[in-house]
PDB file of C-alpha atoms in Angstrom:
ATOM      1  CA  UNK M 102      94.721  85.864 129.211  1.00 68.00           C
ATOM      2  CA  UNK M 103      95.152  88.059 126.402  1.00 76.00           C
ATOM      3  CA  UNK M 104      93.161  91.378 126.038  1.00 85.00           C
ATOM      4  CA  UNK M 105      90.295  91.717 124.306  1.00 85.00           C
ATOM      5  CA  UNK M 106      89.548  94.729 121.964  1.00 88.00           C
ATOM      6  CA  UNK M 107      86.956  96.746 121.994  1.00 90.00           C
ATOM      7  CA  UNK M 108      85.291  97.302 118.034  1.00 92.00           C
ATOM      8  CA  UNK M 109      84.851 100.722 118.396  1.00 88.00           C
ATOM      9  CA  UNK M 110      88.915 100.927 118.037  1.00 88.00           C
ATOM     10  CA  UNK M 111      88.515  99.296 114.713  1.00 91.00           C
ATOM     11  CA  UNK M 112      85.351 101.019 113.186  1.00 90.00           C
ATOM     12  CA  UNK M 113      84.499 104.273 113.364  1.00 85.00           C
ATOM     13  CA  UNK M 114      80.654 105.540 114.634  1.00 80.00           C
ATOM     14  CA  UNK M 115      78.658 106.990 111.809  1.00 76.00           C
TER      15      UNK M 115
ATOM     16  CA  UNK K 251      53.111 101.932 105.747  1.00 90.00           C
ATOM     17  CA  UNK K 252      55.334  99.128 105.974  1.00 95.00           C
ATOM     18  CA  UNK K 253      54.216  95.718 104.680  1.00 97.00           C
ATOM     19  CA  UNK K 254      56.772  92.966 104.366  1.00 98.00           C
ATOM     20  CA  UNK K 255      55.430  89.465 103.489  1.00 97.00           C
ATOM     21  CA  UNK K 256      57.651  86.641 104.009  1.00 97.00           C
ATOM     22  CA  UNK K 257      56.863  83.539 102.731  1.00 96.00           C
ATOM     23  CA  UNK K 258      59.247  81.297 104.121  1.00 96.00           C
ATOM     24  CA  UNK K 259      58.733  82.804 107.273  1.00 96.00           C
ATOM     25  CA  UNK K 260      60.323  80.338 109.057  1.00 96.00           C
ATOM     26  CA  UNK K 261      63.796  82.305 107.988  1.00 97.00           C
ATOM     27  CA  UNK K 262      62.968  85.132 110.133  1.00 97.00           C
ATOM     28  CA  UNK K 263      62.145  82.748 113.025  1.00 97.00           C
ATOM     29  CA  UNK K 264      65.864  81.707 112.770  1.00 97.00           C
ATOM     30  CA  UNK K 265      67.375  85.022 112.495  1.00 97.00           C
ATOM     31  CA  UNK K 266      65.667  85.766 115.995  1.00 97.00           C
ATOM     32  CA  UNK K 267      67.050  82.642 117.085  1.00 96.00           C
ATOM     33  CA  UNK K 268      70.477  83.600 115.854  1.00 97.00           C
ATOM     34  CA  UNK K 269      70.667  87.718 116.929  1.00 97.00           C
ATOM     35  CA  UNK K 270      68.757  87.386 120.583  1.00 96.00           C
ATOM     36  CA  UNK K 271      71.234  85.811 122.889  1.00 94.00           C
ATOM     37  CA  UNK K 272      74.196  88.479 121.665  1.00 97.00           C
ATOM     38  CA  UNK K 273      71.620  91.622 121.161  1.00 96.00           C
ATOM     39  CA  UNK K 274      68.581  92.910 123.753  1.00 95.00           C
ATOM     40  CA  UNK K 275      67.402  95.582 121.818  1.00 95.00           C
ATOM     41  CA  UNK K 276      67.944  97.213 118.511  1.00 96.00           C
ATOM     42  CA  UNK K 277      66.309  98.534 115.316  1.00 96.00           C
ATOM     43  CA  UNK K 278      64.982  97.459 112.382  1.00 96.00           C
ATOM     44  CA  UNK K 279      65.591  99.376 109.530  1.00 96.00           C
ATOM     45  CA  UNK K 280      63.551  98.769 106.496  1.00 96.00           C
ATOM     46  CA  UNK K 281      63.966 100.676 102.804  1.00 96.00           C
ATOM     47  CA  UNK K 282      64.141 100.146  99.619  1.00 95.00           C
ATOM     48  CA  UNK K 283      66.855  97.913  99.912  1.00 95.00           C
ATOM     49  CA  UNK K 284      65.471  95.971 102.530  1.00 97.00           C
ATOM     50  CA  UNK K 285      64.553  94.993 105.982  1.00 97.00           C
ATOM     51  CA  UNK K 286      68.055  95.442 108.228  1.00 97.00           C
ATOM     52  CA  UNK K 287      69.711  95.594 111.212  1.00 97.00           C
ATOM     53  CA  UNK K 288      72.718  96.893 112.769  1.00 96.00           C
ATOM     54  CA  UNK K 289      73.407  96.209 116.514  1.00 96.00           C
ATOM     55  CA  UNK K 290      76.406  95.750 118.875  1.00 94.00           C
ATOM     56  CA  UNK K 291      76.230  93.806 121.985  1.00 93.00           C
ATOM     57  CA  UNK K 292      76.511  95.008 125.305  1.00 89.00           C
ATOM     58  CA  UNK K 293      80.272  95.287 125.504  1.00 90.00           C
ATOM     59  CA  UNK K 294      81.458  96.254 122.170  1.00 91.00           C
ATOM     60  CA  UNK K 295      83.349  93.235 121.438  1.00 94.00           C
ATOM     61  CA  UNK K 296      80.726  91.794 118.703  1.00 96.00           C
ATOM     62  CA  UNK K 297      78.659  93.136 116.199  1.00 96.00           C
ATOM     63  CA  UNK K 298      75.875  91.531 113.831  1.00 97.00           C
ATOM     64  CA  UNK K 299      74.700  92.775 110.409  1.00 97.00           C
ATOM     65  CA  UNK K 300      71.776  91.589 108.920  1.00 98.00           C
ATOM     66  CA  UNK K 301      70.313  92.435 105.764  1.00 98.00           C
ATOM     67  CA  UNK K 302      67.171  90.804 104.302  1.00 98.00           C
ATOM     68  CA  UNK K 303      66.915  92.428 100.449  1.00 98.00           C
ATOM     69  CA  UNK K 304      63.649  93.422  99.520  1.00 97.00           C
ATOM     70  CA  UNK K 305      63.643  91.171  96.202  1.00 97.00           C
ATOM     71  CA  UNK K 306      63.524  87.785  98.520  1.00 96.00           C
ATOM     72  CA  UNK K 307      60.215  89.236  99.842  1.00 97.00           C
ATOM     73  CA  UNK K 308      56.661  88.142  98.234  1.00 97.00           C
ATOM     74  CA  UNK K 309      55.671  91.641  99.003  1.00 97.00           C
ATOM     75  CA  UNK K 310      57.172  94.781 100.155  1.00 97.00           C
ATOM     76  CA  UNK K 311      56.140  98.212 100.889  1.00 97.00           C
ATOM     77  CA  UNK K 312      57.981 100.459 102.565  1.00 95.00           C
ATOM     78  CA  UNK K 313      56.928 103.935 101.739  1.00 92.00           C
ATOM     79  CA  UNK K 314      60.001 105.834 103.876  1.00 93.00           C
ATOM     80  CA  UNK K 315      62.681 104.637 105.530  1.00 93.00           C
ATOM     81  CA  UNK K 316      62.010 103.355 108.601  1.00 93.00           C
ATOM     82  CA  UNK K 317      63.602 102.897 112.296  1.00 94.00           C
ATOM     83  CA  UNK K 318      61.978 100.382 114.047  1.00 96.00           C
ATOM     84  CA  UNK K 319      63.311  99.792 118.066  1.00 96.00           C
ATOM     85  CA  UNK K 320      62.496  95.902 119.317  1.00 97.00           C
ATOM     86  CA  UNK K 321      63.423  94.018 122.170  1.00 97.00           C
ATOM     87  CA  UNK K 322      65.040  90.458 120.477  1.00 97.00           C
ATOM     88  CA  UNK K 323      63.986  88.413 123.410  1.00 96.00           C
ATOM     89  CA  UNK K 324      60.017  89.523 122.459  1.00 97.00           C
ATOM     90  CA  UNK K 325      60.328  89.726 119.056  1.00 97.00           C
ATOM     91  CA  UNK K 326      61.624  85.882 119.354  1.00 97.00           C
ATOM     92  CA  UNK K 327      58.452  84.841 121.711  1.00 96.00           C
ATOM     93  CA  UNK K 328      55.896  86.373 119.652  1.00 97.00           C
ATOM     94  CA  UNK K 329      57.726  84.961 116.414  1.00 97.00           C
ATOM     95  CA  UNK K 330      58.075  81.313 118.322  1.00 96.00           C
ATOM     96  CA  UNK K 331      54.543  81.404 118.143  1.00 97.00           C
ATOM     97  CA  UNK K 332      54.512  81.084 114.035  1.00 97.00           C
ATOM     98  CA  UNK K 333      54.629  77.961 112.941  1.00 96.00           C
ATOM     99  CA  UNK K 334      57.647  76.629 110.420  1.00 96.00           C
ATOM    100  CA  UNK K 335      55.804  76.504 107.405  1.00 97.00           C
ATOM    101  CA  UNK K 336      53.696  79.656 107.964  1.00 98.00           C
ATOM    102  CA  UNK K 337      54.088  83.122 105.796  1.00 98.00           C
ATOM    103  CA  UNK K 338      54.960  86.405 108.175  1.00 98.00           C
ATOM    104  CA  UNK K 339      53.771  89.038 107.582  1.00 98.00           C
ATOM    105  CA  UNK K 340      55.085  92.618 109.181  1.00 98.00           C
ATOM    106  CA  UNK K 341      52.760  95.284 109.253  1.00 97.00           C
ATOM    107  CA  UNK K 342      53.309  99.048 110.888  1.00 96.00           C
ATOM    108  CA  UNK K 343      51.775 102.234 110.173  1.00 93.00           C
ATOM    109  CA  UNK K 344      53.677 105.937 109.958  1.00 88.00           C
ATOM    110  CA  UNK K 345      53.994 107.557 113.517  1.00 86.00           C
ATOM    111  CA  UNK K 346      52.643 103.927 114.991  1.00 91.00           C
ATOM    112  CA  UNK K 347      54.495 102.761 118.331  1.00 95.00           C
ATOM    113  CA  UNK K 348      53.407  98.900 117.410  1.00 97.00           C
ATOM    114  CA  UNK K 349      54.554  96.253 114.855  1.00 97.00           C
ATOM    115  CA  UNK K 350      52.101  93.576 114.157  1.00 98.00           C
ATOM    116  CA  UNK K 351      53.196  90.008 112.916  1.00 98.00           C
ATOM    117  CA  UNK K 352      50.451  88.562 110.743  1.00 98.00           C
ATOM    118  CA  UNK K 353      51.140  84.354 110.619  1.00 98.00           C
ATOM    119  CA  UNK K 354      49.062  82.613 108.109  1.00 98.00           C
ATOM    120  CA  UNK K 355      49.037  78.642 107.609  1.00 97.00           C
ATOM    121  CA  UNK K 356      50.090  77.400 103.899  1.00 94.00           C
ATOM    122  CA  UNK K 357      46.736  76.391 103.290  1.00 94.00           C
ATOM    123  CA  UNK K 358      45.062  79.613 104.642  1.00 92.00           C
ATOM    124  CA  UNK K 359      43.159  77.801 107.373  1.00 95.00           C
ATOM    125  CA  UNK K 360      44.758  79.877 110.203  1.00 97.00           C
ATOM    126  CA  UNK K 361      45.386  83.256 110.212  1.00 97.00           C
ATOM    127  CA  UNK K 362      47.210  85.220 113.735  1.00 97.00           C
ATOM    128  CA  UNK K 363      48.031  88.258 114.468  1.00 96.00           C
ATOM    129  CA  UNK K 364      50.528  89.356 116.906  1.00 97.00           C
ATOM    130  CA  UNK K 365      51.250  92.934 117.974  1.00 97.00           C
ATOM    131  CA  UNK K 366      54.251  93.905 119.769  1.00 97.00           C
ATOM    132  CA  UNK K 367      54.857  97.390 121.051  1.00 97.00           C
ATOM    133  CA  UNK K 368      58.214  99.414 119.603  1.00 97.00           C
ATOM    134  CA  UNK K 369      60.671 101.086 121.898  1.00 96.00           C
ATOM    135  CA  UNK K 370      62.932 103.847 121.253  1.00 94.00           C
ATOM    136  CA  UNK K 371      66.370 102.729 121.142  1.00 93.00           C
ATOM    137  CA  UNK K 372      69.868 105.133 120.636  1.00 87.00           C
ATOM    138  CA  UNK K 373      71.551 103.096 118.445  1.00 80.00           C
ATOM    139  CA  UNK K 374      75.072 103.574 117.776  1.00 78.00           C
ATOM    140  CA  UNK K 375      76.156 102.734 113.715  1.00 87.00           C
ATOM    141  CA  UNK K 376      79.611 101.861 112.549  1.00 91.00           C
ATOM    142  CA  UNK K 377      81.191 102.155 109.736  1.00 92.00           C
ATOM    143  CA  UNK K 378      82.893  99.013 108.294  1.00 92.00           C
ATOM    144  CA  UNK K 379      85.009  99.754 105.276  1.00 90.00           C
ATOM    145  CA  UNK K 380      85.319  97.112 102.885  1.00 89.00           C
ATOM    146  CA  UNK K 381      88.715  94.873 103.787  1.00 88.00           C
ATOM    147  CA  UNK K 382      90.836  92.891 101.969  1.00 91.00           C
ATOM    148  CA  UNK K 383      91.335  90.230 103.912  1.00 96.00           C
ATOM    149  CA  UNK K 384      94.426  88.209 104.377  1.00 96.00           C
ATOM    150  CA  UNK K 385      92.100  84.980 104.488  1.00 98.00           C
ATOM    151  CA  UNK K 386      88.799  83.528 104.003  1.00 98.00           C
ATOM    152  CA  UNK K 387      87.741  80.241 104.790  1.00 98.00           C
ATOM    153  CA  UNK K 388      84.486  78.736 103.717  1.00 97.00           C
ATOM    154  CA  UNK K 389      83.542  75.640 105.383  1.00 97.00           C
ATOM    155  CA  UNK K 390      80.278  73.876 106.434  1.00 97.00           C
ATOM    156  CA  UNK K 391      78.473  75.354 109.053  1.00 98.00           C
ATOM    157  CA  UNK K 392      77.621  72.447 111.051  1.00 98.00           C
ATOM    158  CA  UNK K 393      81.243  71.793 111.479  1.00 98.00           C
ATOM    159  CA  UNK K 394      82.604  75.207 112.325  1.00 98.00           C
ATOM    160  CA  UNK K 395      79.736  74.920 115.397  1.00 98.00           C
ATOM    161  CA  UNK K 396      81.007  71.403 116.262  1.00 98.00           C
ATOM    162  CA  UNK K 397      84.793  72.626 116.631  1.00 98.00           C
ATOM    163  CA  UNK K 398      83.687  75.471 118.419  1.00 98.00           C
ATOM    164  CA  UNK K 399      81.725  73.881 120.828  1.00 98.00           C
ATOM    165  CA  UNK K 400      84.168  71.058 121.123  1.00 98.00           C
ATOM    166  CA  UNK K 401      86.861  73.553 122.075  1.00 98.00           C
ATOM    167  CA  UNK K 402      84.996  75.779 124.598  1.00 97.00           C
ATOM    168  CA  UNK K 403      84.823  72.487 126.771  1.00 97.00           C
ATOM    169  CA  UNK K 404      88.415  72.811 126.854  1.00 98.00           C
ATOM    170  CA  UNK K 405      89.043  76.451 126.988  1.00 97.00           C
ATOM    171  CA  UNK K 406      88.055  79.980 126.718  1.00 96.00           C
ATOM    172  CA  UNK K 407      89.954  81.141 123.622  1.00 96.00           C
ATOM    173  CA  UNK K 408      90.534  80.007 120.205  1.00 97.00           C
ATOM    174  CA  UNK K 409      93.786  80.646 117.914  1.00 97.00           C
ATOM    175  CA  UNK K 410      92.489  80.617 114.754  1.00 98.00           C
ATOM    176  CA  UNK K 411      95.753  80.260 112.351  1.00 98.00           C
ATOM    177  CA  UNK K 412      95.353  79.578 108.459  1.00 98.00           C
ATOM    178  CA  UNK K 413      98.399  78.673 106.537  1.00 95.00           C
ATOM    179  CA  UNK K 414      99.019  77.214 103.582  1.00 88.00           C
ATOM    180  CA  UNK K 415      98.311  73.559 105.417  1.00 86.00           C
ATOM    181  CA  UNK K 416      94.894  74.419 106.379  1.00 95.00           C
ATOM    182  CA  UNK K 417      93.109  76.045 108.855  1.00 98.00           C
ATOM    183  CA  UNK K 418      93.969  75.248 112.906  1.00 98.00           C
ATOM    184  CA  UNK K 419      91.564  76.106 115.305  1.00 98.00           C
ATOM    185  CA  UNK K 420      93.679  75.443 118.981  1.00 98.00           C
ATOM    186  CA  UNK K 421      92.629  76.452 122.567  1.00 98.00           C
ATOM    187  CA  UNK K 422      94.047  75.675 125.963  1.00 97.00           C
ATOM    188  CA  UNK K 423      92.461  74.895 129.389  1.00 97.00           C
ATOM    189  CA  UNK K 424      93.339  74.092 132.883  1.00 97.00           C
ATOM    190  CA  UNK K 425      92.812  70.453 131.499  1.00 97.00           C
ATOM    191  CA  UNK K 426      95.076  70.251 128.176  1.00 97.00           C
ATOM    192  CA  UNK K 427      94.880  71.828 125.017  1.00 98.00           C
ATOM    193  CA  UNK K 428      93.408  70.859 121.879  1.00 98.00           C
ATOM    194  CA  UNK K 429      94.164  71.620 117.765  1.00 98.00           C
ATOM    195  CA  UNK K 430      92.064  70.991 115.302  1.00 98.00           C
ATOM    196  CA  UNK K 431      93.035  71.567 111.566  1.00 97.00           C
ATOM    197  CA  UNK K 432      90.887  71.701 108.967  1.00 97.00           C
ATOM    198  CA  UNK K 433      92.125  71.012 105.323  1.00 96.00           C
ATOM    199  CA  UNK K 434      91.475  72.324 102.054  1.00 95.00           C
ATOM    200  CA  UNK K 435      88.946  69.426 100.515  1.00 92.00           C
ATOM    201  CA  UNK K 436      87.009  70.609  97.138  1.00 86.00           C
ATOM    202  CA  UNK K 437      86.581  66.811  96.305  1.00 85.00           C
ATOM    203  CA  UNK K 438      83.490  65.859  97.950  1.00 86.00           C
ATOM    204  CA  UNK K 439      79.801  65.354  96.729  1.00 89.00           C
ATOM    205  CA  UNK K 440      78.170  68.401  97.487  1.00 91.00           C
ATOM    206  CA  UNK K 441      79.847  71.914  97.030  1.00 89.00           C
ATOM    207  CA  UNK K 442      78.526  72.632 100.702  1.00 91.00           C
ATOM    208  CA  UNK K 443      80.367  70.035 102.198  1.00 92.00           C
ATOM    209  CA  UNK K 444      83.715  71.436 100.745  1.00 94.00           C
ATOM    210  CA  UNK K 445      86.643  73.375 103.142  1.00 96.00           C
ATOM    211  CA  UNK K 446      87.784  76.107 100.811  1.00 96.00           C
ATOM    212  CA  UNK K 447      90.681  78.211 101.801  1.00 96.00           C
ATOM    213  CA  UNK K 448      91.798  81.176  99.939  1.00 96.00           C
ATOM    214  CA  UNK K 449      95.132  82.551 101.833  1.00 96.00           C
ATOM    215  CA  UNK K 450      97.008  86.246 100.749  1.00 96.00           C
ATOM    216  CA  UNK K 451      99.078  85.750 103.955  1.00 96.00           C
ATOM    217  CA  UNK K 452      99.415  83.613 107.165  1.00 97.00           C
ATOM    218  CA  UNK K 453      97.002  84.668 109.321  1.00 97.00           C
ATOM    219  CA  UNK K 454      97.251  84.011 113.458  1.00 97.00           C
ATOM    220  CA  UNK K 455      94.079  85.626 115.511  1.00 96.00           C
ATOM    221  CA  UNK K 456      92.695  84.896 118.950  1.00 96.00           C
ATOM    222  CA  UNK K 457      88.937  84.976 119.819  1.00 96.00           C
ATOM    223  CA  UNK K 458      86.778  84.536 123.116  1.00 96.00           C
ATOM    224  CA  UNK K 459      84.790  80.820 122.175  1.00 97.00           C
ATOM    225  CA  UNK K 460      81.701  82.535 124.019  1.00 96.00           C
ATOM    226  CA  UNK K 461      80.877  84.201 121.270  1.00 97.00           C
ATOM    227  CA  UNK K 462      81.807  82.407 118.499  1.00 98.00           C
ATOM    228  CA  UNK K 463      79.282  79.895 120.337  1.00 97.00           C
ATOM    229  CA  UNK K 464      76.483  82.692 120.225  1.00 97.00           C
ATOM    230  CA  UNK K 465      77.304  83.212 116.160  1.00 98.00           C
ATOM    231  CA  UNK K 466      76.518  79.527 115.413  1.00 98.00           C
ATOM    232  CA  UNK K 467      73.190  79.657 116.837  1.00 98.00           C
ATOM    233  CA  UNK K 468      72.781  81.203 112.870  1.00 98.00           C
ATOM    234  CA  UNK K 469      73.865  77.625 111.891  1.00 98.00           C
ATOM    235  CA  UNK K 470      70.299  76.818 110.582  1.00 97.00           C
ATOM    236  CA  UNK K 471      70.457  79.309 108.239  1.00 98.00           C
ATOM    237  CA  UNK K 472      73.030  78.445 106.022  1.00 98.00           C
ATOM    238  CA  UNK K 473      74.664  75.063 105.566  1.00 97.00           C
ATOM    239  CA  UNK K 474      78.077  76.831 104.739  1.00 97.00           C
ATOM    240  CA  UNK K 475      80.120  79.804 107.181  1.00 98.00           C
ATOM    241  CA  UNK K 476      82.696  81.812 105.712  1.00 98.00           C
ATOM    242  CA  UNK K 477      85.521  83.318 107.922  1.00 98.00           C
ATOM    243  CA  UNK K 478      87.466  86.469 107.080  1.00 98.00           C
ATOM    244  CA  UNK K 479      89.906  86.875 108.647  1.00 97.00           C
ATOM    245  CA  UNK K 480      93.226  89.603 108.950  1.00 96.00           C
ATOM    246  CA  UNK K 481      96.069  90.285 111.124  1.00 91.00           C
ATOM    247  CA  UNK K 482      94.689  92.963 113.737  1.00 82.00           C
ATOM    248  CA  UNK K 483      90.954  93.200 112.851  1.00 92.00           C
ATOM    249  CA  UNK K 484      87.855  91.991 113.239  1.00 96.00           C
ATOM    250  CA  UNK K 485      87.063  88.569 112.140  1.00 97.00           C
ATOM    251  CA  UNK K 486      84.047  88.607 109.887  1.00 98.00           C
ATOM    252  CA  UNK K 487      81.525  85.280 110.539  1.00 98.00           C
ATOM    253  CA  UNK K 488      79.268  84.883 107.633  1.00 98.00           C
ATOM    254  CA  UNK K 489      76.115  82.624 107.383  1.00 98.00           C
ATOM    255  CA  UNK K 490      74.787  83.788 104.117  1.00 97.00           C
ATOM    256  CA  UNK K 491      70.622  83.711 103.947  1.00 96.00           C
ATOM    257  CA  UNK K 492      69.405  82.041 100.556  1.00 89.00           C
ATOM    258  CA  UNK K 493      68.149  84.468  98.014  1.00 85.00           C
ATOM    259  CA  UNK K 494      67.698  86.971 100.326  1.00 95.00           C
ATOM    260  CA  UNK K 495      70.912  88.178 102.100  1.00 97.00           C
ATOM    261  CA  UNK K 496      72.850  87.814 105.057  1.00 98.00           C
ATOM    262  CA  UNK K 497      73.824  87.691 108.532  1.00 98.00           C
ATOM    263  CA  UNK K 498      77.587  88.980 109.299  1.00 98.00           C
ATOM    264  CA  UNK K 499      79.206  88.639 112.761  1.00 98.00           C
ATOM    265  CA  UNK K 500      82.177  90.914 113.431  1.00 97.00           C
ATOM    266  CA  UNK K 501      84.238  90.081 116.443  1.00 97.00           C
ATOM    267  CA  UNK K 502      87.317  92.006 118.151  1.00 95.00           C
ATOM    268  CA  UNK K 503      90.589  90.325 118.214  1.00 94.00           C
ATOM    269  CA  UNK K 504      92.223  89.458 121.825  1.00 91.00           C
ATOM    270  CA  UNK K 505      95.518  91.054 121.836  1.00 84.00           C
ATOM    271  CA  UNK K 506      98.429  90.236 124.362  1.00 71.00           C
ATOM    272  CA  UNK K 507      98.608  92.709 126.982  1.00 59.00           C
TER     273      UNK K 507
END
């Protein structure tokens, strides 16, 4: 199964 | 003060029904742009962005910005409780720690009032940049939640690949696999019913089908979704709200290990 990505590695926290 | 009055009230009833199931708790922010919300689920795969604009609101006051913590699930049982063709309104004051739901009846006749306490809630923002996107598919909601749910009784991920043939949605199972492709078709009655692809590049992306499951419970808000979609990021799931605004899912690609 492929892994899945967290969003926080694609968008930053503001 | 805050005073938002809704008159097709029954929109808000099926935001709640489309944010709860991915989202406990998060808050409400209202300005002068309008009533929002910005809230990840509990393991940072999906997001949801909603914005209601103040314009698409009969009334709206909203003095200062505003940060208003809710639990979903209660927010949806108290608003369950309004009926479809009732106006909400949203009431808090400054400092309060309660929200109160006023549901009135088209003709007046019956007027409720619901209050629901407000909880504090560390929310956690993120900053999506504007994309260009390598493509975006627009196609009618009620079929984008058909092939999903036809293809989570078969597996656990979709492949979502647009070329220039169309769009394939494909999964695979203990039990077989399964493709669907969609093709461009702009020749039918009703603009809504129309599959419009706009392709940059070729575009290959897979998804967990739980959640793309949980996004089309927003189907009754919209009768089109539009899918962005770009090699290593996010896919963007868009039912937009007439008038008033939208609702955005953002998911996390799977990546092989």
């Amino acid at each position: 199964t492929p892994m899945q990505n967290d969003l926080e590695e694609f968008y930053a926290m503001v | 003060m805050l005073e938002l009055r809704l008159v097709q009230g029954s929109l808000l009833k099926k935001v709640l029904e489309a944010v709860k199931d991915l989202v406990n708790d998060a808050n409400f922010d209202c300005s002068a742009t309008g009533f929002s919300l910005q809230a990840m689920d509990s393991s940072h795969v999906a997001l949801v962005a909603l914005l209601l604009r103040s314009e698409g609101f009969e009334h709206y006051r909203c003095d200062r910005n505003i940060s208003m913590g809710m639990n979903l699930g209660n927010m949806a049982k108290m608003l369950k409780c309004a009926g479809n063709d009732d106006i909400i309104t949203l009431k808090a004051d400054d400092g309060s720690d309660v929200v109160t739901f006023m549901f009135e009846s088209p003709t007046q006749d019956k007027i409720a009032d619901f209050e629901m306490k407000l909880m504090d809630i560390d929310s956690e923002h993120l900053g999506i940049p504007e994309a260009e996107y390598h493509a975006i598919v627009r196609m009618p909601s009620s079929e984008f939640a058909r092939i999903c749910k036809d293809l989570s009784s078969i597996g656990d991920t979709v492949v979502i690949s647009v070329t220039k043939e169309g769009v394939k949605f494909s999964t695979r199972g203990d039990i077989g696999t399964a493709n669907i492709v969609c093709r461009q078709n702009t020749t039918v009655d009703k603009p809504e019913e129309a599959t419009v692809i706009e392709m940059n590049e070729p575009v290959s992306l897979t998804f967990a089908l739980r959640y793309f499951n949980s996004f089309t419970k927003a189907t009754p808000l919209s009768n089109t979704v539009t899918l962005s979609l770009s090699s290593e990021l996010p896919v963007v799931v868009e039912y937009k709200i007439a008038e008033m605004g939208y609702i955005r899912f953002y998911l996390a690609p799977k990546i092989e290990d």
